[in-house]
Amino acid sequence: MSEAQIKSLEKQFDERIARDEKIEPKDWMPEKYRKTHIRQMSQHAHSEIVGMLPEGNWITRAPSLRRKVALLAKVQDEAGHGLYLYSATETLGISREEMYEQLHTGKAKYSSIFNYPTITWADMGAIGWLVDGAAIINQVPLCNTSYGPYARAMIRVCKEESFHQRQGFEIMMKLANGTPEQKEMAQDALNRWWWPSLMMLGPTDDVSVHTEQSMKWKLKRKSNDDLRQQFIDQTVPQAELIGLTIPDPDLKWNEEKGMYDFGEINWDEFWQVVKGHGPMNKERMKARVGAWEEGTWVRDAAMAYAEKKRNRKEKQVV
Amino acid sequence: MSDKKNWPLWEVFVRSKNGLEHRHCGSLHAADEDMALENARDVYTRRSEGVSIWVVESKHITASNPEHNGELFDPAHDKVYRHPTFYDLPDEVKHM
């Protein structure tokens, strides 16, 4: 195809998206659209899969059966969300194995929030309330994104996600209304998860490199700073309601703007964690790669068994 | 690394309740059809979304090419006489 032809196709493509038409797997698409989607969607899938690890840590130690079944169901949902997203990404022509390879070698990233440790039960509350809360804010606009399989996967994910946030908030509420030690535990978890949750919504708009193109493709509907502000404005009253304090001395309602002003985010910490120097980066990858490698014989055995069954069936037919 | 083949890809179709058609809801990897059904149950019907599941290995699906949509679908565009509104009826005929 000549350059002029490609330019003309790209123009038509952008117009389709501007008209709110969806792009489906076999449609022509610019190479950059394909690549950007593979990057963002696989990163999203990886985050769901790695996101199971910090919570999986507490399943066996949940304080009651009610909490245990809820946490188990939530972690299982995350596996499901990872699988919806991987299969949606595969429609763009990358294989599951390639994506795993990229995750395991560190070529592909996952959300940096999962590189923090979960050291008390209250962390299960903070993750559901804050991390899933921030994720929902990020994901709801994606239900309307231009790539059909991604949009459909996000609709399923968002439907299922709202229980995650509620179960987290309920844990926090219970602890905040409990003994002084329990309340302290809840406050401590909020202190540790607040700032990483704000960072989770991405770098500030002035340094975010993908924003403009992603907006055009509806891969992003709101800027990182807008999403962050929305998260803060909705979460602060929730903390007040259960008597916990947001760990930000500069946090103040701005009457004029109708939103909260908040303190400086430590972006050095964010970039350190993204670059692999967070408290749990190594541990997470070790667990993930270990699970994949130790599962090799199971996957091989399943294939061998499937083949044996197929051969037996064919023999019977003859 | 293993030298065995990877699990193939399957497409999943779920009937949400009797009276409705099976609808494509996504895909997954499984070693064989039995595992594909079990995985589909866990991945796509965790909240009672279905009463029946079909799985078919993706390689068995033949799809039309959107680049040929013109030749394939245009012939239907000028056949307005296939729609009831094409036909003139007197106002007295209330239901037809």
Coordinates of C-alpha atoms in Angstrom, one line a residue:
Chain A
M1 CA 0.0 0.0 0.0
S2 CA 1.3 3.5 -0.9
E3 CA 1.8 6.1 1.8
A4 CA -1.1 8.2 0.3
Q5 CA -3.4 5.2 0.4
I6 CA -2.5 4.6 4.1
K7 CA -3.1 8.3 4.9
S8 CA -6.5 8.1 3.3
L9 CA -7.4 4.9 5.2
E10 CA -6.3 6.5 8.4
K11 CA -8.4 9.5 7.8
Q12 CA -11.5 7.4 7.2
F13 CA -10.6 5.4 10.3
D14 CA -10.4 8.4 12.5
E15 CA -13.7 9.7 11.1
R16 CA -15.4 6.4 11.9
I17 CA -14.2 6.7 15.5
A18 CA -15.3 10.3 15.7
R19 CA -18.8 9.1 14.6
D20 CA -18.7 6.7 17.6
E21 CA -18.5 3.7 15.3
K22 CA -16.8 0.7 16.9
I23 CA -13.7 -1.0 15.5
E24 CA -13.9 -4.8 15.3
P25 CA -11.0 -7.3 15.1
K26 CA -10.9 -7.9 11.4
D27 CA -11.4 -4.2 10.4
W28 CA -8.5 -2.4 8.9
M29 CA -6.7 -0.3 11.6
P30 CA -3.5 1.8 11.7
E31 CA -0.5 -0.2 13.0
K32 CA -0.2 2.3 15.8
Y33 CA -3.8 1.7 16.9
R34 CA -3.1 -2.0 17.1
K35 CA 0.1 -1.6 19.0
T36 CA -1.2 1.0 21.4
H37 CA -4.2 -1.3 22.2
I38 CA -2.1 -4.4 22.6
R39 CA 0.1 -2.4 25.1
Q40 CA -2.8 -0.9 27.1
M41 CA -5.1 -4.0 27.1
S42 CA -2.3 -6.5 27.9
Q43 CA -1.1 -4.2 30.7
H44 CA -4.6 -4.1 32.0
A45 CA -4.9 -7.9 31.9
H46 CA -1.5 -8.3 33.6
S47 CA -2.7 -5.9 36.4
E48 CA -5.7 -8.1 37.0
I49 CA -3.5 -11.2 37.2
V50 CA -0.8 -9.8 39.4
G51 CA -3.5 -8.0 41.4
M52 CA -4.6 -11.4 42.7
L53 CA -1.3 -11.9 44.6
P54 CA -1.5 -9.2 47.3
E55 CA -5.0 -10.3 48.2
G56 CA -4.4 -14.0 47.9
N57 CA -2.0 -13.5 50.7
W58 CA -5.0 -13.1 53.1
I59 CA -7.5 -15.7 51.9
T60 CA -6.5 -18.3 54.4
R61 CA -6.4 -15.8 57.3
A62 CA -9.6 -13.9 56.7
P63 CA -11.2 -13.3 60.1
S64 CA -14.6 -14.9 59.4
L65 CA -16.2 -17.2 56.8
R66 CA -18.2 -14.3 55.5
R67 CA -15.1 -12.3 54.8
K68 CA -13.3 -15.4 53.4
V69 CA -16.0 -16.3 50.8
A70 CA -16.2 -12.6 49.7
L71 CA -12.4 -12.3 49.3
L72 CA -12.2 -15.6 47.5
A73 CA -14.9 -14.5 45.1
K74 CA -13.2 -11.2 44.5
V75 CA -9.9 -12.8 43.7
Q76 CA -11.6 -15.2 41.4
D77 CA -13.3 -12.3 39.6
E78 CA -9.8 -10.8 39.1
A79 CA -8.7 -14.0 37.4
G80 CA -11.8 -13.7 35.3
H81 CA -11.2 -10.1 34.4
G82 CA -7.6 -10.9 33.4
L83 CA -8.9 -13.7 31.2
Y84 CA -11.6 -11.5 29.5
L85 CA -8.9 -8.9 28.8
Y86 CA -6.3 -11.4 27.5
S87 CA -8.8 -12.9 25.1
A88 CA -9.9 -9.5 23.9
T89 CA -6.2 -8.6 23.3
E90 CA -5.6 -11.8 21.4
T91 CA -8.1 -10.6 18.8
L92 CA -5.5 -8.0 17.8
G93 CA -3.1 -10.8 16.7
I94 CA -0.9 -11.3 19.7
S95 CA -0.8 -14.8 21.3
R96 CA -1.4 -15.5 25.0
E97 CA 2.1 -16.9 25.3
E98 CA 3.7 -13.8 23.9
M99 CA 1.8 -11.7 26.4
Y100 CA 2.9 -13.9 29.3
E101 CA 6.4 -13.8 28.0
Q102 CA 6.3 -10.0 28.0
L103 CA 5.0 -9.9 31.6
H104 CA 7.5 -12.5 32.8
T105 CA 10.5 -10.8 31.3
G106 CA 9.5 -7.3 32.5
K107 CA 8.9 -6.0 29.0
A108 CA 5.2 -5.4 29.8
K109 CA 4.2 -3.4 32.9
Y110 CA 1.3 -3.9 35.3
S111 CA -0.2 -1.4 37.7
S112 CA 2.5 -0.3 40.1
I113 CA 0.0 -0.4 43.0
F114 CA 0.5 -4.1 43.3
N115 CA 4.1 -3.7 44.2
Y116 CA 3.1 -2.7 47.8
P117 CA 2.9 -5.3 50.5
T118 CA -0.4 -6.3 52.3
I119 CA 0.8 -6.5 55.9
T120 CA -2.5 -6.5 57.9
W121 CA -6.1 -7.6 57.4
A122 CA -7.1 -3.9 57.0
D123 CA -5.1 -3.8 53.8
M124 CA -7.9 -6.0 52.3
G125 CA -10.3 -3.2 53.2
A126 CA -8.1 -0.4 51.9
I127 CA -7.4 -2.3 48.6
G128 CA -11.1 -2.9 47.9
W129 CA -12.2 0.6 48.9
L130 CA -9.3 2.7 47.4
V131 CA -7.6 0.5 44.7
D132 CA -10.8 -0.9 43.3
G133 CA -12.4 2.5 43.7
A134 CA -9.6 4.1 41.6
A135 CA -9.8 1.3 39.1
I136 CA -13.5 1.8 38.6
I137 CA -13.0 5.5 38.0
N138 CA -10.4 4.5 35.3
Q139 CA -12.5 1.8 33.8
V140 CA -16.1 3.2 33.6
P141 CA -15.1 5.5 30.7
L142 CA -13.5 2.6 28.9
C143 CA -16.9 0.8 28.5
N144 CA -17.4 3.3 25.7
T145 CA -13.9 3.0 24.1
S146 CA -13.6 2.5 20.3
Y147 CA -12.3 -1.0 20.1
G148 CA -15.3 -3.4 20.4
P149 CA -13.8 -6.3 22.2
Y150 CA -12.2 -4.0 24.8
A151 CA -15.4 -2.1 25.4
R152 CA -17.4 -5.3 25.8
A153 CA -14.8 -6.8 28.3
M154 CA -14.9 -3.5 30.3
I155 CA -18.7 -3.6 30.6
R156 CA -18.5 -7.1 32.2
V157 CA -15.6 -6.0 34.4
C158 CA -17.4 -2.8 35.6
K159 CA -20.6 -4.7 36.4
E160 CA -18.6 -7.1 38.6
E161 CA -16.3 -4.6 40.1
S162 CA -18.8 -2.7 42.3
F163 CA -19.1 -5.5 44.8
H164 CA -15.3 -5.4 45.2
Q165 CA -15.3 -1.8 46.4
R166 CA -18.3 -2.3 48.7
Q167 CA -16.7 -5.4 50.4
G168 CA -13.5 -3.3 51.0
F169 CA -15.4 -0.4 52.4
E170 CA -17.4 -2.7 54.7
I171 CA -14.1 -4.1 56.1
M172 CA -12.8 -0.6 56.7
M173 CA -16.1 0.5 58.3
K174 CA -16.2 -2.5 60.6
L175 CA -12.6 -1.9 61.8
A176 CA -13.1 1.8 62.1
N177 CA -16.0 1.2 64.4
G178 CA -14.2 -1.5 66.4
T179 CA -11.7 -1.4 69.2
P180 CA -9.1 1.3 69.3
E181 CA -6.6 -1.2 68.0
Q182 CA -8.9 -2.1 65.1
K183 CA -9.5 1.5 64.3
E184 CA -5.7 2.2 64.4
M185 CA -5.2 -0.7 62.0
A186 CA -7.7 0.8 59.5
Q187 CA -6.1 4.2 59.8
D188 CA -2.7 2.7 59.2
A189 CA -3.9 0.9 56.1
L190 CA -5.4 4.2 54.8
N191 CA -2.1 6.0 55.5
R192 CA -0.2 3.5 53.4
W193 CA -2.6 3.0 50.5
W194 CA -3.8 6.6 50.0
W195 CA -0.9 8.0 48.1
P196 CA -0.2 4.9 45.9
S197 CA -3.9 5.0 45.0
L198 CA -3.6 8.6 43.8
M199 CA -0.5 7.6 41.8
M200 CA -2.4 4.7 40.3
L201 CA -4.4 7.1 38.2
G202 CA -1.2 7.9 36.2
P203 CA 1.3 10.7 35.9
T204 CA 0.1 14.3 35.8
D205 CA -1.3 15.6 32.5
D206 CA 1.8 17.7 31.7
V207 CA 4.1 14.7 31.6
S208 CA 1.6 12.0 30.4
V209 CA 2.9 11.0 27.0
H210 CA 0.0 9.0 25.6
T211 CA -2.9 11.3 26.4
E212 CA -3.7 13.2 23.2
Q213 CA -3.7 10.2 20.8
S214 CA -5.5 8.0 23.3
M215 CA -8.2 10.6 23.7
K216 CA -8.8 10.7 19.9
W217 CA -9.2 6.9 19.9
K218 CA -11.4 7.0 23.0
L219 CA -8.9 4.8 24.7
K220 CA -8.9 7.5 27.3
R221 CA -12.0 9.7 27.9
K222 CA -10.7 11.8 30.8
S223 CA -7.3 13.0 31.6
N224 CA -5.3 11.5 34.6
D225 CA -5.7 14.7 36.6
D226 CA -9.4 14.8 36.1
L227 CA -9.8 11.2 37.1
R228 CA -7.6 11.8 40.2
Q229 CA -9.7 14.8 41.2
Q230 CA -12.9 12.8 40.8
F231 CA -11.4 10.0 43.0
I232 CA -10.4 12.4 45.7
D233 CA -13.7 14.3 45.7
Q234 CA -15.7 11.1 46.0
T235 CA -13.4 9.3 48.6
V236 CA -12.8 12.1 51.1
P237 CA -16.4 12.2 52.4
Q238 CA -16.4 8.4 52.6
A239 CA -13.4 8.5 54.9
E240 CA -15.1 11.2 57.1
L241 CA -18.2 9.1 57.3
I242 CA -16.3 6.3 59.0
G243 CA -14.1 8.6 61.1
L244 CA -10.8 8.0 59.3
T245 CA -8.4 10.8 58.4
I246 CA -6.9 11.2 54.9
P247 CA -3.1 11.4 55.4
D248 CA -2.7 14.7 53.6
P249 CA -2.3 17.9 55.7
D250 CA -2.8 20.0 52.6
L251 CA -6.2 18.5 51.8
K252 CA -8.8 21.2 51.9
W253 CA -12.2 21.9 50.4
N254 CA -12.0 24.7 47.8
E255 CA -15.3 26.4 47.9
E256 CA -14.7 28.4 44.8
K257 CA -13.7 25.5 42.6
G258 CA -16.2 23.1 44.2
M259 CA -13.5 20.5 44.7
Y260 CA -10.7 19.5 47.1
D261 CA -7.2 20.9 46.9
F262 CA -4.6 18.3 47.8
G263 CA -0.9 18.0 48.6
E264 CA 2.1 17.2 46.4
I265 CA 2.3 13.6 45.2
N266 CA 5.7 12.0 45.6
W267 CA 6.3 11.2 41.9
D268 CA 9.9 10.0 42.6
E269 CA 8.4 7.1 44.5
F270 CA 6.0 6.4 41.7
W271 CA 8.8 6.2 39.1
Q272 CA 10.9 4.1 41.4
V273 CA 8.2 1.6 41.7
V274 CA 7.4 1.6 38.0
K275 CA 11.1 1.0 37.3
G276 CA 11.0 -2.1 39.4
H277 CA 12.3 -0.8 42.8
G278 CA 9.1 -1.0 44.7
P279 CA 8.9 -3.0 47.9
M280 CA 7.3 -6.1 46.2
N281 CA 8.3 -6.0 42.5
K282 CA 10.7 -8.9 42.7
E283 CA 8.4 -10.9 45.0
R284 CA 5.4 -10.5 42.6
M285 CA 7.3 -11.6 39.6
K286 CA 8.8 -14.5 41.4
A287 CA 5.4 -15.7 42.4
R288 CA 3.9 -15.2 39.0
V289 CA 6.8 -16.8 37.0
G290 CA 6.9 -19.6 39.6
A291 CA 3.2 -20.4 39.2
W292 CA 3.6 -20.5 35.4
E293 CA 6.7 -22.7 35.4
E294 CA 5.5 -25.0 38.1
G295 CA 2.3 -25.4 36.1
T296 CA 4.0 -26.5 33.0
W297 CA 3.6 -30.2 33.6
V298 CA -0.1 -29.8 34.3
R299 CA -0.6 -28.0 31.0
D300 CA 1.4 -30.6 29.2
A301 CA -0.4 -33.5 30.9
A302 CA -3.8 -31.9 29.9
M303 CA -2.7 -31.7 26.3
A304 CA -1.4 -35.3 26.3
Y305 CA -4.6 -36.5 27.8
A306 CA -6.7 -34.6 25.3
E307 CA -4.7 -36.1 22.5
K308 CA -5.1 -39.6 23.9
K309 CA -8.8 -39.2 24.2
R310 CA -9.0 -37.9 20.6
N311 CA -6.9 -40.9 19.3
R312 CA -9.1 -43.3 21.1
K313 CA -12.2 -41.8 19.6
E314 CA -10.8 -41.9 16.1
K315 CA -9.9 -45.6 16.6
Q316 CA -13.4 -46.4 17.6
V317 CA -14.8 -44.7 14.5
V318 CA -12.5 -46.9 12.3
Chain B
M1 CA 10.5 -24.5 28.8
S2 CA 8.1 -27.2 27.6
D3 CA 8.2 -28.5 24.0
K4 CA 4.5 -29.4 24.1
K5 CA 1.9 -27.5 22.2
N6 CA 0.0 -24.7 23.8
W7 CA -3.7 -25.1 24.7
P8 CA -5.8 -24.0 21.7
L9 CA -8.3 -21.1 21.7
W10 CA -12.1 -21.7 22.0
E11 CA -15.0 -19.4 21.4
V12 CA -17.7 -19.4 24.0
F13 CA -21.4 -18.9 23.4
V14 CA -23.9 -18.7 26.3
R15 CA -27.7 -18.9 26.4
S16 CA -28.8 -16.7 29.3
K17 CA -32.2 -18.3 29.6
N18 CA -34.4 -20.6 27.6
G19 CA -36.2 -18.8 24.9
L20 CA -33.1 -16.7 24.0
E21 CA -30.3 -17.6 21.6
H22 CA -26.8 -18.5 22.5
R23 CA -24.7 -15.4 22.3
H24 CA -20.9 -15.1 21.8
C25 CA -19.4 -13.8 25.0
G26 CA -15.6 -14.3 24.6
S27 CA -12.9 -16.9 24.3
L28 CA -10.6 -18.9 26.4
H29 CA -7.8 -21.5 26.2
A30 CA -8.4 -25.2 27.0
A31 CA -6.8 -28.5 26.2
D32 CA -10.0 -30.1 25.0
E33 CA -13.8 -29.6 24.7
D34 CA -14.6 -30.8 28.2
M35 CA -12.1 -28.5 29.8
A36 CA -13.3 -25.7 27.5
L37 CA -16.8 -26.2 28.9
E38 CA -15.6 -26.2 32.5
N39 CA -13.5 -23.1 32.0
A40 CA -16.3 -21.4 30.3
R41 CA -18.5 -22.1 33.3
D42 CA -16.0 -20.5 35.6
V43 CA -15.0 -17.6 33.4
Y44 CA -18.3 -16.5 31.9
T45 CA -21.1 -17.7 34.2
R46 CA -19.9 -16.9 37.7
R47 CA -23.1 -15.0 38.4
S48 CA -25.7 -17.4 36.9
E49 CA -25.4 -15.7 33.5
G50 CA -26.3 -18.9 31.6
V51 CA -28.3 -22.1 31.3
S52 CA -26.4 -23.5 28.4
I53 CA -22.9 -23.1 27.0
W54 CA -21.5 -23.9 23.5
V55 CA -17.8 -24.0 22.9
V56 CA -16.2 -24.3 19.5
E57 CA -12.5 -24.3 18.7
S58 CA -11.8 -20.9 17.1
K59 CA -10.0 -22.4 14.1
H60 CA -13.3 -23.9 13.0
I61 CA -15.0 -20.5 12.6
T62 CA -15.0 -19.0 9.1
A63 CA -15.6 -15.3 9.1
S64 CA -16.4 -12.9 6.4
N65 CA -13.9 -10.2 5.5
P66 CA -15.0 -6.7 6.4
E67 CA -13.0 -5.4 3.4
H68 CA -15.5 -7.3 1.2
N69 CA -18.6 -5.9 2.9
G70 CA -19.5 -4.0 -0.3
E71 CA -19.9 -7.1 -2.5
L72 CA -21.3 -9.1 0.3
F73 CA -24.0 -6.8 1.8
D74 CA -24.7 -4.0 -0.8
P75 CA -27.1 -6.2 -2.9
A76 CA -29.6 -6.0 0.0
H77 CA -29.6 -2.2 0.1
D78 CA -31.8 -1.5 -2.9
K79 CA -34.4 -4.2 -2.2
V80 CA -36.8 -2.0 -0.3
Y81 CA -39.7 -4.3 -1.5
R82 CA -38.6 -6.8 1.1
H83 CA -39.9 -4.5 3.8
P84 CA -43.6 -4.1 4.6
T85 CA -43.5 -0.3 4.4
F86 CA -42.8 -0.5 0.6
Y87 CA -46.5 -1.4 0.0
D88 CA -49.3 1.1 -0.2
L89 CA -52.5 0.3 1.6
P90 CA -55.7 2.3 2.0
D91 CA -56.0 3.9 5.4
E92 CA -59.1 1.9 6.1
V93 CA -57.0 -1.3 6.5
K94 CA -56.0 -0.9 10.1
H95 CA -54.0 -4.1 10.7
M96 CA -52.0 -5.9 8.1

